[in-house]
Coordinates of C-alpha atoms in Angstrom, one line a residue:
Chain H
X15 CA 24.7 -74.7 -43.0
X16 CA 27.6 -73.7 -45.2
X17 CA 26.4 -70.2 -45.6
X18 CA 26.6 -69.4 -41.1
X19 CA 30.3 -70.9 -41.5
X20 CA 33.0 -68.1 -40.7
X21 CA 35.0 -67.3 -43.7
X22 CA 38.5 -68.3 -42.4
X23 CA 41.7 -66.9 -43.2
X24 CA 44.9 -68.6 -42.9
X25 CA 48.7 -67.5 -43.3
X26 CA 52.0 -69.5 -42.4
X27 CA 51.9 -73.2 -44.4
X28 CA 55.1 -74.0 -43.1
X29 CA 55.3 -78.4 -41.9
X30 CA 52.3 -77.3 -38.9
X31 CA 50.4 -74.7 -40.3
X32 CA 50.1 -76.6 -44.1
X33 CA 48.5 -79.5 -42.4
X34 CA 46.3 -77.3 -40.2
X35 CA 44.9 -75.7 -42.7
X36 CA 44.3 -78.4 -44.6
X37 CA 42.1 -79.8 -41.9
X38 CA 40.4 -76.6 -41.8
X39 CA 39.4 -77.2 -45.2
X40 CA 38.6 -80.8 -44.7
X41 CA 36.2 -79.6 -41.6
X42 CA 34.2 -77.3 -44.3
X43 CA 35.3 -74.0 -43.6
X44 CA 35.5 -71.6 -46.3
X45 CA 39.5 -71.2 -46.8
X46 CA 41.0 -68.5 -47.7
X47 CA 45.2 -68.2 -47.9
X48 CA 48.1 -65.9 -48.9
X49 CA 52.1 -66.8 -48.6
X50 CA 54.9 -65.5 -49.3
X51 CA 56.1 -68.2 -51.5
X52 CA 52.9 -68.9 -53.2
X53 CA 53.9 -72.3 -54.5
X54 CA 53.1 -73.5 -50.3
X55 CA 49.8 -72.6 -51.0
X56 CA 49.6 -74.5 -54.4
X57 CA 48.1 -77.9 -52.6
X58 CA 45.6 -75.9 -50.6
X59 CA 44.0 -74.1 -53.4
X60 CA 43.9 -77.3 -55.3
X61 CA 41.7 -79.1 -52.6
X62 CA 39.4 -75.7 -52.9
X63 CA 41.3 -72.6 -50.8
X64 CA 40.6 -69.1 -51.9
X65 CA 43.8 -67.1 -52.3
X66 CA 44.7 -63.5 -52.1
X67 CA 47.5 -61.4 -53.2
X68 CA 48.2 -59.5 -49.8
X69 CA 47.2 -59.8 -46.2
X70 CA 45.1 -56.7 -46.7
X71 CA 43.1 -58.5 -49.9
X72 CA 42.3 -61.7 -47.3
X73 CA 41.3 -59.7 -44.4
X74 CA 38.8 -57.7 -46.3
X75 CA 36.7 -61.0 -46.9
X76 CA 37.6 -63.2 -43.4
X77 CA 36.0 -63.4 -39.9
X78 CA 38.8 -65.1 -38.4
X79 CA 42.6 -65.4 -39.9
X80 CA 44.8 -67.9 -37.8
X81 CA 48.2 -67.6 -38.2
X82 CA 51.1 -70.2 -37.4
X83 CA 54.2 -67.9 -38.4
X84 CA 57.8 -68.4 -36.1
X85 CA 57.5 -65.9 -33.8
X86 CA 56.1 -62.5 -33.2
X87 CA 58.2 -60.0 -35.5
X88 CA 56.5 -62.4 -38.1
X89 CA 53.1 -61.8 -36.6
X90 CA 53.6 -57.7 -36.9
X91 CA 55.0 -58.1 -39.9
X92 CA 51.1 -59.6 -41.7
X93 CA 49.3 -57.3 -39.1
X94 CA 51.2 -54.0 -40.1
X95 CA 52.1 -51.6 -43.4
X96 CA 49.8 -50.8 -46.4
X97 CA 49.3 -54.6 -47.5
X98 CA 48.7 -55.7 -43.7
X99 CA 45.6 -57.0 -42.0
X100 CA 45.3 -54.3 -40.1
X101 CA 44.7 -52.2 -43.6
X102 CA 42.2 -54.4 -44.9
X103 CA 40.2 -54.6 -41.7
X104 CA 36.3 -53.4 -42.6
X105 CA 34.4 -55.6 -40.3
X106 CA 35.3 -57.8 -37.2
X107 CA 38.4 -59.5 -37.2
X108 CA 39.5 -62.3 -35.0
X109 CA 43.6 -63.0 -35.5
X110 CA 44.4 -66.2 -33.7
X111 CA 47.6 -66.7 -33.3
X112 CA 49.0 -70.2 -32.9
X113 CA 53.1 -69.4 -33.0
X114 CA 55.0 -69.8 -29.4
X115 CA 55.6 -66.3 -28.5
X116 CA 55.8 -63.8 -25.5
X117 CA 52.4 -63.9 -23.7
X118 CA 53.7 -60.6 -23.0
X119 CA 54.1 -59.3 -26.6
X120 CA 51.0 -60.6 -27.3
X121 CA 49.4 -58.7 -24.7
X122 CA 50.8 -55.5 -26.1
X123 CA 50.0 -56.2 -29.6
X124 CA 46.4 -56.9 -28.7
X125 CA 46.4 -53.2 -27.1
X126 CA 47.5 -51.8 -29.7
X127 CA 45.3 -53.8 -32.7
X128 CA 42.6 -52.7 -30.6
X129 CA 42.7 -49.2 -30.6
X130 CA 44.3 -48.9 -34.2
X131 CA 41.5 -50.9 -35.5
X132 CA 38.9 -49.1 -33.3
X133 CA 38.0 -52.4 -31.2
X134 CA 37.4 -54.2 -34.7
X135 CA 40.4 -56.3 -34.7
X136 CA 41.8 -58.0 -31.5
X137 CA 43.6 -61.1 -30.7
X138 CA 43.4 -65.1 -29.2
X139 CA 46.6 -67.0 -28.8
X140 CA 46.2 -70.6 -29.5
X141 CA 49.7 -72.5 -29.6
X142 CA 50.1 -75.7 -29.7
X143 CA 51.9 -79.0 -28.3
X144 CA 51.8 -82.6 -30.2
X145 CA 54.6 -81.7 -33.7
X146 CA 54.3 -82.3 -37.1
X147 CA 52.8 -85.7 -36.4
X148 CA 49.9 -83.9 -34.0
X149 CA 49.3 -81.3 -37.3
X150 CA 49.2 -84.1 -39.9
X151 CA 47.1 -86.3 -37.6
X152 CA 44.9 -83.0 -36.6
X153 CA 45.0 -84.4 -32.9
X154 CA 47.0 -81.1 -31.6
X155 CA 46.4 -79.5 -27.9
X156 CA 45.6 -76.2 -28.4
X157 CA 46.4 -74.2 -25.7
X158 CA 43.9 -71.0 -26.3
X159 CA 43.6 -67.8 -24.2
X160 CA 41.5 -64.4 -24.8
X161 CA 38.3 -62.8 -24.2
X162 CA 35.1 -65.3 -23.9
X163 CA 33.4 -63.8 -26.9
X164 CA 36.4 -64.2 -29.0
X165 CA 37.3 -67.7 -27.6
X166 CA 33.7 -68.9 -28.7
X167 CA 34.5 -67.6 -32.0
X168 CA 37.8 -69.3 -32.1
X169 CA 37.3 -72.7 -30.8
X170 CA 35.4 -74.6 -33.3
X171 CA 37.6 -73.3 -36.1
X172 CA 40.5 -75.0 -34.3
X173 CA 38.7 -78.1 -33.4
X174 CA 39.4 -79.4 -36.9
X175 CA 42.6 -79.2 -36.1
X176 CA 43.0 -80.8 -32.4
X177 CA 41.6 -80.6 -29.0
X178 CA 41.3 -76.5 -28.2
X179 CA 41.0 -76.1 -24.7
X180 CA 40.5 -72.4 -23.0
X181 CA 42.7 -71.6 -20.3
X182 CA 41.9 -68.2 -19.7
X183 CA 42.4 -64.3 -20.9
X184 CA 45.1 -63.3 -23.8
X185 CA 48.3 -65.1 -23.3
X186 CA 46.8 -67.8 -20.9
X187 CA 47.9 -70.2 -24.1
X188 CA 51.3 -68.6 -24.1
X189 CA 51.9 -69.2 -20.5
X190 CA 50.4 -72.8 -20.7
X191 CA 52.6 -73.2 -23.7
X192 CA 55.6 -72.1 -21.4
X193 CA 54.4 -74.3 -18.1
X194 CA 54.6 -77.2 -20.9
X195 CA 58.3 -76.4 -21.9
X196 CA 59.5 -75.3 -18.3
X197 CA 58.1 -79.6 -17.3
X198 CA 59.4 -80.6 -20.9
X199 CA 62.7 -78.9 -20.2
X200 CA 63.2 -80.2 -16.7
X201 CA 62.4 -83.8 -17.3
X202 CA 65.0 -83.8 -19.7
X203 CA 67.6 -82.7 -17.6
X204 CA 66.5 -84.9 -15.0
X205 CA 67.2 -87.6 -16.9
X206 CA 70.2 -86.1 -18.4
X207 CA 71.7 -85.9 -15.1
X208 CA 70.7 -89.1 -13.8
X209 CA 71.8 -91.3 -16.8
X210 CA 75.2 -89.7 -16.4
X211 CA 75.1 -90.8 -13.0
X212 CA 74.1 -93.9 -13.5
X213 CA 76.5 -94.9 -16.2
X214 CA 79.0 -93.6 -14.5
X215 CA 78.4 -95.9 -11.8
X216 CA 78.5 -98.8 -13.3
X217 CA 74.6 -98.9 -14.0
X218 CA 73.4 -100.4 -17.3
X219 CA 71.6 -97.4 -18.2
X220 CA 69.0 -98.6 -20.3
X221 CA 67.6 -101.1 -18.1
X222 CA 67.8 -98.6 -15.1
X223 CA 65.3 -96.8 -17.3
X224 CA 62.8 -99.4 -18.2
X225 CA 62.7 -100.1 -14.7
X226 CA 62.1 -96.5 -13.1
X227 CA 60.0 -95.8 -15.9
X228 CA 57.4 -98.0 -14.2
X229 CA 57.4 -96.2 -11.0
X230 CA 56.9 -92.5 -10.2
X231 CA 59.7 -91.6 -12.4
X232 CA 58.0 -92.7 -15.1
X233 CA 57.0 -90.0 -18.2
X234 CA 56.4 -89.3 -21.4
X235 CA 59.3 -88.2 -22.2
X236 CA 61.5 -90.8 -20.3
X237 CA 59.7 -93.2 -23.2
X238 CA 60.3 -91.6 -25.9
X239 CA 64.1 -90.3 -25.0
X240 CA 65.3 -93.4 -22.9
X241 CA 66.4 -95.6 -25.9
X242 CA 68.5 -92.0 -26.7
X243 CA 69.8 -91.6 -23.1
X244 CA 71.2 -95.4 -23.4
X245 CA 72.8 -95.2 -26.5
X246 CA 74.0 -91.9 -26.6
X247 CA 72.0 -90.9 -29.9
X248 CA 71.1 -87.0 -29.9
X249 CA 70.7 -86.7 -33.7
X250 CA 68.4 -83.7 -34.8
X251 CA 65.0 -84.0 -33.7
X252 CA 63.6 -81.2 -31.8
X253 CA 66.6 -79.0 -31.8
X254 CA 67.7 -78.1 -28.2
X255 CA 67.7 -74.5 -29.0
X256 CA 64.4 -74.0 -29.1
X257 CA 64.3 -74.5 -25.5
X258 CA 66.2 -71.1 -24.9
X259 CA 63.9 -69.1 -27.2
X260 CA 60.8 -70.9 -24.7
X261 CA 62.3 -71.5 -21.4
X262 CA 63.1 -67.1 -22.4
X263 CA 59.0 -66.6 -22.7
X264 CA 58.6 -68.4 -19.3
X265 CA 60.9 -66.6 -17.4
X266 CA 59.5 -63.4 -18.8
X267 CA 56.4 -64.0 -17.3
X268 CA 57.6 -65.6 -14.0
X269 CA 59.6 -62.0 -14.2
X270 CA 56.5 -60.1 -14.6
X271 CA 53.9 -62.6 -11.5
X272 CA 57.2 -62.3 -9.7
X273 CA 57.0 -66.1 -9.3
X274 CA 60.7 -67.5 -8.0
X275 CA 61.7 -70.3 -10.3
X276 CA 65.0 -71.5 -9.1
X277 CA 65.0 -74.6 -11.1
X278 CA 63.9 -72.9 -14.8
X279 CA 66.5 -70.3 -13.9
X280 CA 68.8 -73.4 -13.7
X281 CA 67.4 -75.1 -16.8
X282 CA 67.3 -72.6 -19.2
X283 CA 71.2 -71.3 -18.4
X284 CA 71.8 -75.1 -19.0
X285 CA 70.1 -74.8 -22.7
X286 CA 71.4 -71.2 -23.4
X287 CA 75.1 -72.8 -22.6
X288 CA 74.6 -75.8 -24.5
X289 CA 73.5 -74.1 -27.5
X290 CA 76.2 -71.6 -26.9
X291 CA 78.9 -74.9 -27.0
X292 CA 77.5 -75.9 -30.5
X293 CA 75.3 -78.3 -29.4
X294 CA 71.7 -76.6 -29.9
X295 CA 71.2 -78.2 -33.5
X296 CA 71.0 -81.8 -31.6
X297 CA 68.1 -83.5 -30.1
X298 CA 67.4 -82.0 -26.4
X299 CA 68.9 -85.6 -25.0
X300 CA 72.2 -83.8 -25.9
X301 CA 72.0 -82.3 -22.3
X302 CA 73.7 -86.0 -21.6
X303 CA 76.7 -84.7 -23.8
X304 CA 76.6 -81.5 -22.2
X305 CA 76.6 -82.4 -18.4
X306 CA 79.5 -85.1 -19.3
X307 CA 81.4 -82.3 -20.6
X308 CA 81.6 -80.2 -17.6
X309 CA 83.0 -80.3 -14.5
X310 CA 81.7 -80.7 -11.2
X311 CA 82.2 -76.9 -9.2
X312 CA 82.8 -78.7 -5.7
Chain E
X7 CA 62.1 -128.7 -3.3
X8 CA 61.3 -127.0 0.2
X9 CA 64.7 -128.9 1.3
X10 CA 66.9 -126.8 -1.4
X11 CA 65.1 -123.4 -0.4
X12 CA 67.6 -121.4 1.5
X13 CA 66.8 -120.2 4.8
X14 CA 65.7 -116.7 4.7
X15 CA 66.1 -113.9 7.5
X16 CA 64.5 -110.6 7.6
X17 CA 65.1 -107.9 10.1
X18 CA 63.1 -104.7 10.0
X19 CA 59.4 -105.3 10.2
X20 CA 57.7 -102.0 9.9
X21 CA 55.3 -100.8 7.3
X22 CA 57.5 -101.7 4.3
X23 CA 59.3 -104.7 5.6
X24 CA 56.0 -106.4 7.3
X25 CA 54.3 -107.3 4.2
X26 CA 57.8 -108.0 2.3
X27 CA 58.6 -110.7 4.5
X28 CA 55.1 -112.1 4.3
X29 CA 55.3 -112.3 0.6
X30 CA 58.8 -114.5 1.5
X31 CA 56.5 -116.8 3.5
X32 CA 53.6 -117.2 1.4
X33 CA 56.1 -117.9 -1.1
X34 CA 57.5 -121.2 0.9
X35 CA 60.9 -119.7 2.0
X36 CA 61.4 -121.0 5.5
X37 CA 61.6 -117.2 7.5
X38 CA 63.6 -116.4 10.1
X39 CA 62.6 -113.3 12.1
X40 CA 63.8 -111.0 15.2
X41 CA 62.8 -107.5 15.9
X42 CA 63.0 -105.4 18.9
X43 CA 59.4 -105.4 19.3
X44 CA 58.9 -108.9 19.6
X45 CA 55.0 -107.8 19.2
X46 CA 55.7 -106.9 15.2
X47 CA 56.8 -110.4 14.6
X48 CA 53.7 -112.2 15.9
X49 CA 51.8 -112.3 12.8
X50 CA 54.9 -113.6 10.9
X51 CA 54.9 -116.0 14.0
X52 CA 51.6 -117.2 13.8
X53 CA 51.9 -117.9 9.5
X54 CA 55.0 -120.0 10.1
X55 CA 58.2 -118.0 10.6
X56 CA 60.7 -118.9 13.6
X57 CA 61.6 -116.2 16.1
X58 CA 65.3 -115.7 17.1
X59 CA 66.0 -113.9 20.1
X60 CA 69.3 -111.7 18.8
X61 CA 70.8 -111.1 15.0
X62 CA 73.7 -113.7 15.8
X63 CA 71.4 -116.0 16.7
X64 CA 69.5 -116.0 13.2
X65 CA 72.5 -115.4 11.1
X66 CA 73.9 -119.0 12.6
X67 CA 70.9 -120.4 10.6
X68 CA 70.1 -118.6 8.1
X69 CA 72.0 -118.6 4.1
X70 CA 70.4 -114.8 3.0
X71 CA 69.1 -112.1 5.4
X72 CA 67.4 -109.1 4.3
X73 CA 67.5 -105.6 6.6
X74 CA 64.3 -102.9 6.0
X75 CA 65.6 -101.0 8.6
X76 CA 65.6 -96.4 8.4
X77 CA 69.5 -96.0 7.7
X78 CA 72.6 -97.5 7.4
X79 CA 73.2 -96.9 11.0
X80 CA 70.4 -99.0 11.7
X81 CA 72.2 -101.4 9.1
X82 CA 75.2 -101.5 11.2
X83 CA 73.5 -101.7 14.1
X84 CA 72.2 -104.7 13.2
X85 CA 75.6 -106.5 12.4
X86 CA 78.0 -105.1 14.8
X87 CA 78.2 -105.8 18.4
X88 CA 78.3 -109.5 20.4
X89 CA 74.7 -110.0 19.9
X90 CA 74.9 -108.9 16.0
X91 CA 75.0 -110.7 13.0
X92 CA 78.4 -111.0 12.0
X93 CA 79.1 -112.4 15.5
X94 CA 76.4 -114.9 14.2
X95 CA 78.4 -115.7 11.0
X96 CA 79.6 -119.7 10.7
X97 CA 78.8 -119.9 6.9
X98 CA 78.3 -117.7 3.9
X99 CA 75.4 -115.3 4.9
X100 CA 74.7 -112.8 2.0
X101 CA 73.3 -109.3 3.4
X102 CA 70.6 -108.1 1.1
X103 CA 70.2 -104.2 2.0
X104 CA 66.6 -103.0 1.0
X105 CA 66.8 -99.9 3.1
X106 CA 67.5 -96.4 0.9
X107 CA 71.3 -95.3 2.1
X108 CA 74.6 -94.1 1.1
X109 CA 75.8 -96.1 -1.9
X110 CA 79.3 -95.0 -0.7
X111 CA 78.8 -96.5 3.2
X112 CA 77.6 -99.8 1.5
X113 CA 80.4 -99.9 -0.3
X114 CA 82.6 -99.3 2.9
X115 CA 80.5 -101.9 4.9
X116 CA 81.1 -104.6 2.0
X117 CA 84.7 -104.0 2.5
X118 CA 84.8 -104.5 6.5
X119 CA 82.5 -107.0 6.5
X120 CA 84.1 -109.0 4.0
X121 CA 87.6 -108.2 6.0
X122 CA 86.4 -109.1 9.4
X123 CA 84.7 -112.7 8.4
X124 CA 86.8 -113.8 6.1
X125 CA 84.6 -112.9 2.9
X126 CA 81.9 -115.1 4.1
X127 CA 79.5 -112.6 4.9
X128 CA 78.9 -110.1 1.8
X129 CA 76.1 -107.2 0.8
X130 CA 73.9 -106.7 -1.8
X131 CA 72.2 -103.8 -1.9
X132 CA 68.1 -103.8 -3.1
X133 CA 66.1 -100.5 -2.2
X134 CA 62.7 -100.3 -3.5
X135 CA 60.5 -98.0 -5.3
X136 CA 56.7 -98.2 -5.3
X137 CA 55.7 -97.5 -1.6
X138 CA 53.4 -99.5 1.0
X139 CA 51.0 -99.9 -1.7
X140 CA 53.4 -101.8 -3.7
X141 CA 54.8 -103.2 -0.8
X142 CA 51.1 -104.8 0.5
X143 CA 50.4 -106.1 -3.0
X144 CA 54.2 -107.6 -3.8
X145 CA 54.8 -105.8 -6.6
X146 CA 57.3 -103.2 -5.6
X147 CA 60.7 -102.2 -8.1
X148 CA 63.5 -103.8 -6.8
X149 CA 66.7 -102.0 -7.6
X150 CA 69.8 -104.9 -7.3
X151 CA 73.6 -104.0 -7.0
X152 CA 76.1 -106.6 -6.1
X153 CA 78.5 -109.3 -7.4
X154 CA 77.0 -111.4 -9.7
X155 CA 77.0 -114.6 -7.7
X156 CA 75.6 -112.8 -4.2
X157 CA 72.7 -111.2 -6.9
X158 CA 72.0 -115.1 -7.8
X159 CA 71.4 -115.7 -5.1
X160 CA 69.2 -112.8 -3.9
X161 CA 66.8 -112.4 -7.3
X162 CA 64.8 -115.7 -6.4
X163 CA 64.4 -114.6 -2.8
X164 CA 63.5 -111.0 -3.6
X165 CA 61.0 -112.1 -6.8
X166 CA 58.7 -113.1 -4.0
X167 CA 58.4 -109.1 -3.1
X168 CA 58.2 -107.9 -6.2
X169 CA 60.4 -107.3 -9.4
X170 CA 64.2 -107.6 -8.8
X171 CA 66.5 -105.6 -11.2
X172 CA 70.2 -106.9 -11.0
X173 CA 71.8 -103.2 -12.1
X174 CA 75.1 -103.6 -11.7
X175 CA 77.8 -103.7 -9.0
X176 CA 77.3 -103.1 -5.3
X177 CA 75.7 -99.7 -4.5
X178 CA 73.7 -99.9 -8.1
X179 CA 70.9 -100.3 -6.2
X180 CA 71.3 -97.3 -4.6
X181 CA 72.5 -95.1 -7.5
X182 CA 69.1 -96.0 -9.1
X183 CA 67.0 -95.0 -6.4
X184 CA 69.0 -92.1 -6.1
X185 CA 68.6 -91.5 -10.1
X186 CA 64.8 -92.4 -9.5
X187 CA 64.9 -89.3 -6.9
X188 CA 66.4 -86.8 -8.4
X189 CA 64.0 -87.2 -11.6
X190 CA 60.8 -87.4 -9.0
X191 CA 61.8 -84.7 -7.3
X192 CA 63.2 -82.7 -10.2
X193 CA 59.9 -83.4 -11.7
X194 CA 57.7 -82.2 -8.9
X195 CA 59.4 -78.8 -7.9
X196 CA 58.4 -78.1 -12.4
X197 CA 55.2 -79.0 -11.8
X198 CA 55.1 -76.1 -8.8
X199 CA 56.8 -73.7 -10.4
X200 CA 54.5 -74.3 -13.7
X201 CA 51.2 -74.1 -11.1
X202 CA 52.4 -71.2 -9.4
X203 CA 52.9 -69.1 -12.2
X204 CA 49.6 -70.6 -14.5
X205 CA 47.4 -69.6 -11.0
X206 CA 49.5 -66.2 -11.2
X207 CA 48.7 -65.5 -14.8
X208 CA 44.9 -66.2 -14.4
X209 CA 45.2 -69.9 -15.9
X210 CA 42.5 -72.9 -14.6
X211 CA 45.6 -75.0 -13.0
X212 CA 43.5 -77.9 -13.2
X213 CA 42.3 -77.8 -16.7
X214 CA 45.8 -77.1 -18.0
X215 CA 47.9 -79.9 -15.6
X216 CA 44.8 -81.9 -17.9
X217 CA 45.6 -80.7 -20.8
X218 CA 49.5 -81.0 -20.5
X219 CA 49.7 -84.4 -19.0
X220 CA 48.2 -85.6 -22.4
X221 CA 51.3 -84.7 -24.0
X222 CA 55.4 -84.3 -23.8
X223 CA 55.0 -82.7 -20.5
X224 CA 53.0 -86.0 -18.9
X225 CA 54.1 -88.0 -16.7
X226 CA 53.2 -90.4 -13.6
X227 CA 53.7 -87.8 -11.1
X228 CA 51.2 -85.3 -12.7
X229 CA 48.4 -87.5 -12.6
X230 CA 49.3 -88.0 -9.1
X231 CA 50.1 -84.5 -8.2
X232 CA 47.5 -82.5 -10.1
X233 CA 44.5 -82.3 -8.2
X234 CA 46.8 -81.1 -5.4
X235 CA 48.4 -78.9 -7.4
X236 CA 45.1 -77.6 -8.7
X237 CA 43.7 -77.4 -5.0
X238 CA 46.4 -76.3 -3.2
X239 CA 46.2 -79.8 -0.9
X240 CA 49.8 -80.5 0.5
X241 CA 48.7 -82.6 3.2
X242 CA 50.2 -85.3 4.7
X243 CA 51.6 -88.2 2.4
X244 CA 55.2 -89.0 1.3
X245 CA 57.1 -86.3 3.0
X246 CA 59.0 -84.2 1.5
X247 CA 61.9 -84.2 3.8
X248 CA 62.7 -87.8 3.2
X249 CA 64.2 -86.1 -0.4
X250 CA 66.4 -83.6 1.7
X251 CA 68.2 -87.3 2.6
X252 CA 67.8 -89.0 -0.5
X253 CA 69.2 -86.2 -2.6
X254 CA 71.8 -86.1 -0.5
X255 CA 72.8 -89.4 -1.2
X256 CA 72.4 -88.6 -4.9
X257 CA 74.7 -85.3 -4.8
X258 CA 77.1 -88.0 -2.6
X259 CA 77.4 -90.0 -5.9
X260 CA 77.4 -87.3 -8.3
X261 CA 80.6 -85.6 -6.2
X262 CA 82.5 -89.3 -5.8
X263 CA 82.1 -89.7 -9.7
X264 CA 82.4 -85.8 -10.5
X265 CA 79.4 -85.4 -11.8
X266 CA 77.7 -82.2 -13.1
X267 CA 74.2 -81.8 -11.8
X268 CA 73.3 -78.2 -11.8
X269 CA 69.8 -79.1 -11.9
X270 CA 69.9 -81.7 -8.9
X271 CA 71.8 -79.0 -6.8
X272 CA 69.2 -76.6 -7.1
X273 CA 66.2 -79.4 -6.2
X274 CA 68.7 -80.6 -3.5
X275 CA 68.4 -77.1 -2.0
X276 CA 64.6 -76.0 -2.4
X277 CA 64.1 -79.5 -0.5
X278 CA 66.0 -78.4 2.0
X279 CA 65.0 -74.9 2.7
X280 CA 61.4 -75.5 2.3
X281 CA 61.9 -78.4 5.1
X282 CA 64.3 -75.8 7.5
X283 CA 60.9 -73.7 7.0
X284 CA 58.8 -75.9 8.5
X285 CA 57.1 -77.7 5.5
X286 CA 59.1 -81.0 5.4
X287 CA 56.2 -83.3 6.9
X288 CA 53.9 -82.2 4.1
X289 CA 53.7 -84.1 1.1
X290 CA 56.3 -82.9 -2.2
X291 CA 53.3 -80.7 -3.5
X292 CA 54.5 -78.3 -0.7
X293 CA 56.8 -76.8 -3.7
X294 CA 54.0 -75.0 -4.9
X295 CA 53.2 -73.4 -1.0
X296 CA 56.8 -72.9 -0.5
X297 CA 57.8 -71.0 -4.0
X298 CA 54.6 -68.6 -3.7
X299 CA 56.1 -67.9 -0.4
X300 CA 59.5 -67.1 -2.1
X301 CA 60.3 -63.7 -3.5
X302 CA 61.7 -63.4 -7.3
X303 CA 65.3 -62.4 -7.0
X304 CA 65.7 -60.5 -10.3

């Protein structure tokens, strides 16, 4: 069995892909890693991971190399130059990548991999929703998008790290991974706005909450943020100013369908200003913070 | 016990107020009804209530009377003129308003109504959330504003519909379901602009509205919405132009207490364009319909 298992190659063991990769182990796959700070990889190779001095070494002996690097300057960065991927490419190569980037980007990249590569290498994105508790707990959703062939390849490698569900051709993940932040994003505001309101009104915030949160208001997010919306508490959690580097990926590619989105326009100016005003480090409740802070136009 | 019970009137028998005022009945309050159709009454008629030919005649009997009538003209209506209830006022008579209206106009109706008897007639305001389903099955969310003796005396009578909330001061009510509208609707027009762009980018709406609602982005109103979204089905349900008033009584609020809502202001309008284009009477899932129809500004 072991010996029809993809040799799998993974670089970015930051606080999701360290865990990620640890399931990949865990699921039997041959592991093979690189870093730039080598100690990351120190925990890895003790439970059994191969490593390799350079991207170029590990792509010479992998089928599939996922990477979970920030964003997609990083991603060029491990594909490109004389110790890149890209260089060490000798047989088919399958690069997942599971960072949030541009779907557009991506889509470029792919193009280009393709023909540098000669159709060798080429691309899947994969990002993913659930946070450092998802990764630790391996029960991430994997939002994955590329070519059937490739898909097949990719999805039971990233079953040992979540649910991997294909959405359709490269950058379907991407643009799933937006839709998620452009809901994400509005619900907050929502509630932003409406617990301003409310306490403003004399409403005991808090209980308004646990009340509409049984009702069609009701979310995911209104549970986990309404105990923040009633006490004021935006201490660092997911930072707000993430949002603007997301909400920036959707509305590229709402740009390029030429799909009107009058209320992510509205959102993401609201996070770009915020994080403009200092605030971006906070928790994205600090949209409560925000809104009090400004003045009504009319 | 039945002797202590006060005497309970309900005005306003439609598809909301109909099974409300049964749940009053079942529940042992002696119910006092009148209604312009004397025909919506009978069933009340026939489980026990007591028919009154004009408000003045049921507010000289009654201790609390609760109004499920469309609009606070319909509220005024109701206690103005020689055959209303305020002519009908010889004791305290509390007012409960379960209709959705201004918070503003309520508070203005407190203030005359309070002038022109003498403070013996007062409001509280209790709109519900949960529809005729909740309605039929006495469980709807009952959002309470008023001074804390006149909510005293409501929450028992109102427990008998469903679950009373006491929020705040008069017009809480109302703030709430305002606040419970602007996050519905808020939430709805990001699910359309998320299903709009997914569909546009080649993405299985369905399988991603799935795969999202499973994570930060879910929420009540996706598991309701998706298969609409995912099937293009706007038909028929809770109409979307009923948020073109409700947000307006939201933005109301938000202006008296000078209130940012940049977000809200945006929802406000898409409600109301999409309704001035014909699509009011379709249910909220229109969004999606109405923003494909919509061309990208930039």
């Amino acid at each position: 069995m072991s010996s029809t298992l993809p040799q799998i190659g993974f670089i970015g063991l930051g606080v999701m892909g360290a865990p990620m990769a640890r399931h990949l182990l865990t699921a039997g796959f041959p592991l093979h890693v690189t870093a730039r700070r080598p100690a990351s990889a120190e925990p890895l190779l003790e439970a059994g991971a191969t490593w390799h001095g350079t991207p170029r070494e590990l792509a010479a002996v992998t089928d599939v190399v996922v990477l979970m690097v920030p964003d997609l300057p990083d991603v060029e960065a491990l594909l490109d130059g004389p110790d890149g991927l890209v260089a060490g490419v000798v047989r088919p190569l399958l690069v997942v990548v599971s960072s949030t980037v541009s779907a557009d980007g991506l889509r470029r990249l792919d193009a280009r991999l393709r023909t540098e590569t000669g159709e060798l290498a080429r691309l899947v994105d994969a990002p993913v929703s659930g946070g450092e508790e998802g990764a630790q707990a391996g029960t991430l959703s994997i939002m994955v998008g590329g070519a059937e062939e490739d898909v097949a390849l990719a999805l039971p490698v990233l079953a040992a790290a979540g649910t991997p569900v294909p959405l359709g051709p490269l950058g379907a993940g991407q643009v799933a991974k937006a839709c998620n932040q452009m809901i994400v994003a509005a619900t907050v505001l929502a509630l932003g706005e409406a617990s301003v309101l409310a306490e403003r009104a004399g409403i005991d915030v808090g209980a308004m909450l646990d009340l509409l949160g049984g009702g069609y208001a009701g979310s995911r997010l209104l549970e986990v943020k309404k105990h923040r919306f009633a006490t004021h508490d935006h201490s660092p959690s997911g930072p707000a100013r993430f949002m603007v580097k997301d909400l920036g990926f959707a509305v590229d590619e709402l740009r390029r369908t030429g799909t009107a989105s009058p209320q992510t326009d509205v959102v993401r100016q609201v996070f770009t200003d915020l994080t403009a005003a200092g605030l971006g480090d906070q928790d994205t409740a600090v949209v409560q913070a925000y809104l009090e802070g400004l003045e009504r136009g009319d």
